[in-house]
Short mmCIF file of C-alpha atoms in Angstrom, two decimals:
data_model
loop_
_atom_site.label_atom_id
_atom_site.label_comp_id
_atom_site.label_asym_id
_atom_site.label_seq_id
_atom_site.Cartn_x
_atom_site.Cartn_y
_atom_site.Cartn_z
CA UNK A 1 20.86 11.55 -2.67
CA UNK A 2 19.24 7.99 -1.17
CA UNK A 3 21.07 9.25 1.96
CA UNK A 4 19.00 12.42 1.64
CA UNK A 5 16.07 10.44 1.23
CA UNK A 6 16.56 7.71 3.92
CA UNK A 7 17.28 10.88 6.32
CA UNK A 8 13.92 12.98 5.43
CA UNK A 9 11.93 9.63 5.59
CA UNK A 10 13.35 8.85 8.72
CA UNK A 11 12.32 11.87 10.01
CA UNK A 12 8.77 12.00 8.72
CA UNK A 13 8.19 8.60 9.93
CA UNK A 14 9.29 9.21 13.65
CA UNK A 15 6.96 11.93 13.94
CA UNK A 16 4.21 9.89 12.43
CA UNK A 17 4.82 7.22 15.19
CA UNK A 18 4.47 9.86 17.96
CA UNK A 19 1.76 11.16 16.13
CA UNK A 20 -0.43 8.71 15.25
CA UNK A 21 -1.24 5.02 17.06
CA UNK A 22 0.54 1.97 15.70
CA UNK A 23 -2.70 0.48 14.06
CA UNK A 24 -2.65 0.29 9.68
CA UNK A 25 -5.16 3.02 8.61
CA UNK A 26 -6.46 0.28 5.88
CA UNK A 27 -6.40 -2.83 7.43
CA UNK A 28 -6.69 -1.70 11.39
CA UNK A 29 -3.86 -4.25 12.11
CA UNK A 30 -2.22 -3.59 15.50
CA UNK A 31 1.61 -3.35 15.38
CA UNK A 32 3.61 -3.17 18.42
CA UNK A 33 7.33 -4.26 19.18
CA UNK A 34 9.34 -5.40 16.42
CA UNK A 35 6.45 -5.18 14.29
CA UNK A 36 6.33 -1.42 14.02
CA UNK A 37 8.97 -1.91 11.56
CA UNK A 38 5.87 -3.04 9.34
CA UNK A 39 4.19 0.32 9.47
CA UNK A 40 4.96 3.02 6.87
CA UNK A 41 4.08 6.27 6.06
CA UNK A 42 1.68 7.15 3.15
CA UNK A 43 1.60 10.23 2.06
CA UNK A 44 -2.31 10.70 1.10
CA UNK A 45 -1.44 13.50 -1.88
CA UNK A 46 1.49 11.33 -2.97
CA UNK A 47 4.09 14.13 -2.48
CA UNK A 48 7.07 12.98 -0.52
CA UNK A 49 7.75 16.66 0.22
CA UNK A 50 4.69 17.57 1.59
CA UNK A 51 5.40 16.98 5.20
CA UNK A 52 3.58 19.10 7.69
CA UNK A 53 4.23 19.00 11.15
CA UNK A 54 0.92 18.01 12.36
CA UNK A 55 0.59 15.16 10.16
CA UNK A 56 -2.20 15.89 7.71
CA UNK A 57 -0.91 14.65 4.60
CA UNK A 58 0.04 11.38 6.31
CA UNK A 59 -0.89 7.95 7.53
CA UNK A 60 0.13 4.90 8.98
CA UNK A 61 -0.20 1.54 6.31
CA UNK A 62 1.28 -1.80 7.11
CA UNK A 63 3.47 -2.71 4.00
CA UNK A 64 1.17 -4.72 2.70
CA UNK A 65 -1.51 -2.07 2.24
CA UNK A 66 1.14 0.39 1.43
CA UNK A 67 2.06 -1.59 -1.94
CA UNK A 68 -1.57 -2.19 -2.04
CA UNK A 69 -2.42 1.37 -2.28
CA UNK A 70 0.98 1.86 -4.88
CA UNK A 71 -0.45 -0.65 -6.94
CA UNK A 72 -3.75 0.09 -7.26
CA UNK A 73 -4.29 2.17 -10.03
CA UNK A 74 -1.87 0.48 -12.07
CA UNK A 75 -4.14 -2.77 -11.71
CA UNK A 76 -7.24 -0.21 -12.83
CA UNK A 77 -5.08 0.92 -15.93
CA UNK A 78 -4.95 -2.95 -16.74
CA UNK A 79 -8.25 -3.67 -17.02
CA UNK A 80 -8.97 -0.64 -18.79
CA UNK A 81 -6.69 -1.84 -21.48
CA UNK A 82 -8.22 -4.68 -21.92
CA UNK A 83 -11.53 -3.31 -22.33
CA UNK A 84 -14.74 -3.43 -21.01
CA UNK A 85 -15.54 -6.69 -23.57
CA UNK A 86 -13.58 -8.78 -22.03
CA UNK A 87 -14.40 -11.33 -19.94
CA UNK A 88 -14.01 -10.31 -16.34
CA UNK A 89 -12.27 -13.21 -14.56
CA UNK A 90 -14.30 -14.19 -11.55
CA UNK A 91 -14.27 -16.65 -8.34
CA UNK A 92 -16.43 -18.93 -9.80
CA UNK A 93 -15.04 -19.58 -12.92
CA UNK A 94 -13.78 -23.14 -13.25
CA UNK A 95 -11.88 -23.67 -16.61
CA UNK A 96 -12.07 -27.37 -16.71
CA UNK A 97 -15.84 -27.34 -16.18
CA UNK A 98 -16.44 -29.15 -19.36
CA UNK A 99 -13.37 -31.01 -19.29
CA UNK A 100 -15.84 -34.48 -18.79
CA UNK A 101 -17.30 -33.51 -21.70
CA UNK A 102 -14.31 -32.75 -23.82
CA UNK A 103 -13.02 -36.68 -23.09
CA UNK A 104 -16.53 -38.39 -24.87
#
């Protein structure tokens, strides 16, 4: 079965690269030489079996904005379980702010 798989990707992907140019849809990082390796296809209706020949259903992420793109709604069911009370953690929170204070 991963043989399958690793067959059907391979072949989706090789099209994609003849397809497409080697530049991450997300990110718009160029990839050339041995750094194609780093490009992936997404499939934009997350069916791995929905592979048409001209391409429509894919594009071309780096890895890194391929997990990105994996992970993001897991991230979005996160905070919704935590609730819309909570504090939102933010870049210019500094937890030992009052630390100074704290010592007196």
């Amino acid at each position: 079965m991963r043989d399958e798989h690793r067959q059907r990707q391979s072949g989706y992907r090789e099209q994609a690269l003849k397809l497409f140019p080697h530049v991450c849809a997300r990110c718009t990082r160029e990839l050339e030489g041995k750094k194609i390796r780093e490009l992936t296809v997404h499939h934009k209706d997350h069916n791995h079996d929905n592979n048409p020949p001209d391409g429509s259903n894919w594009e071309l992420l780096c890895v890194y904005c391929h997990d990105h793109e994996h992970t993001r709604g897991v991230q979005e069911d996160r905070d919704a379980e935590v609730g819309s009370n909570a504090a939102k953690p933010s870049l210019s929170h500094s937890p030992f702010a009052a630390l100074a204070n704290l010592k007196k």
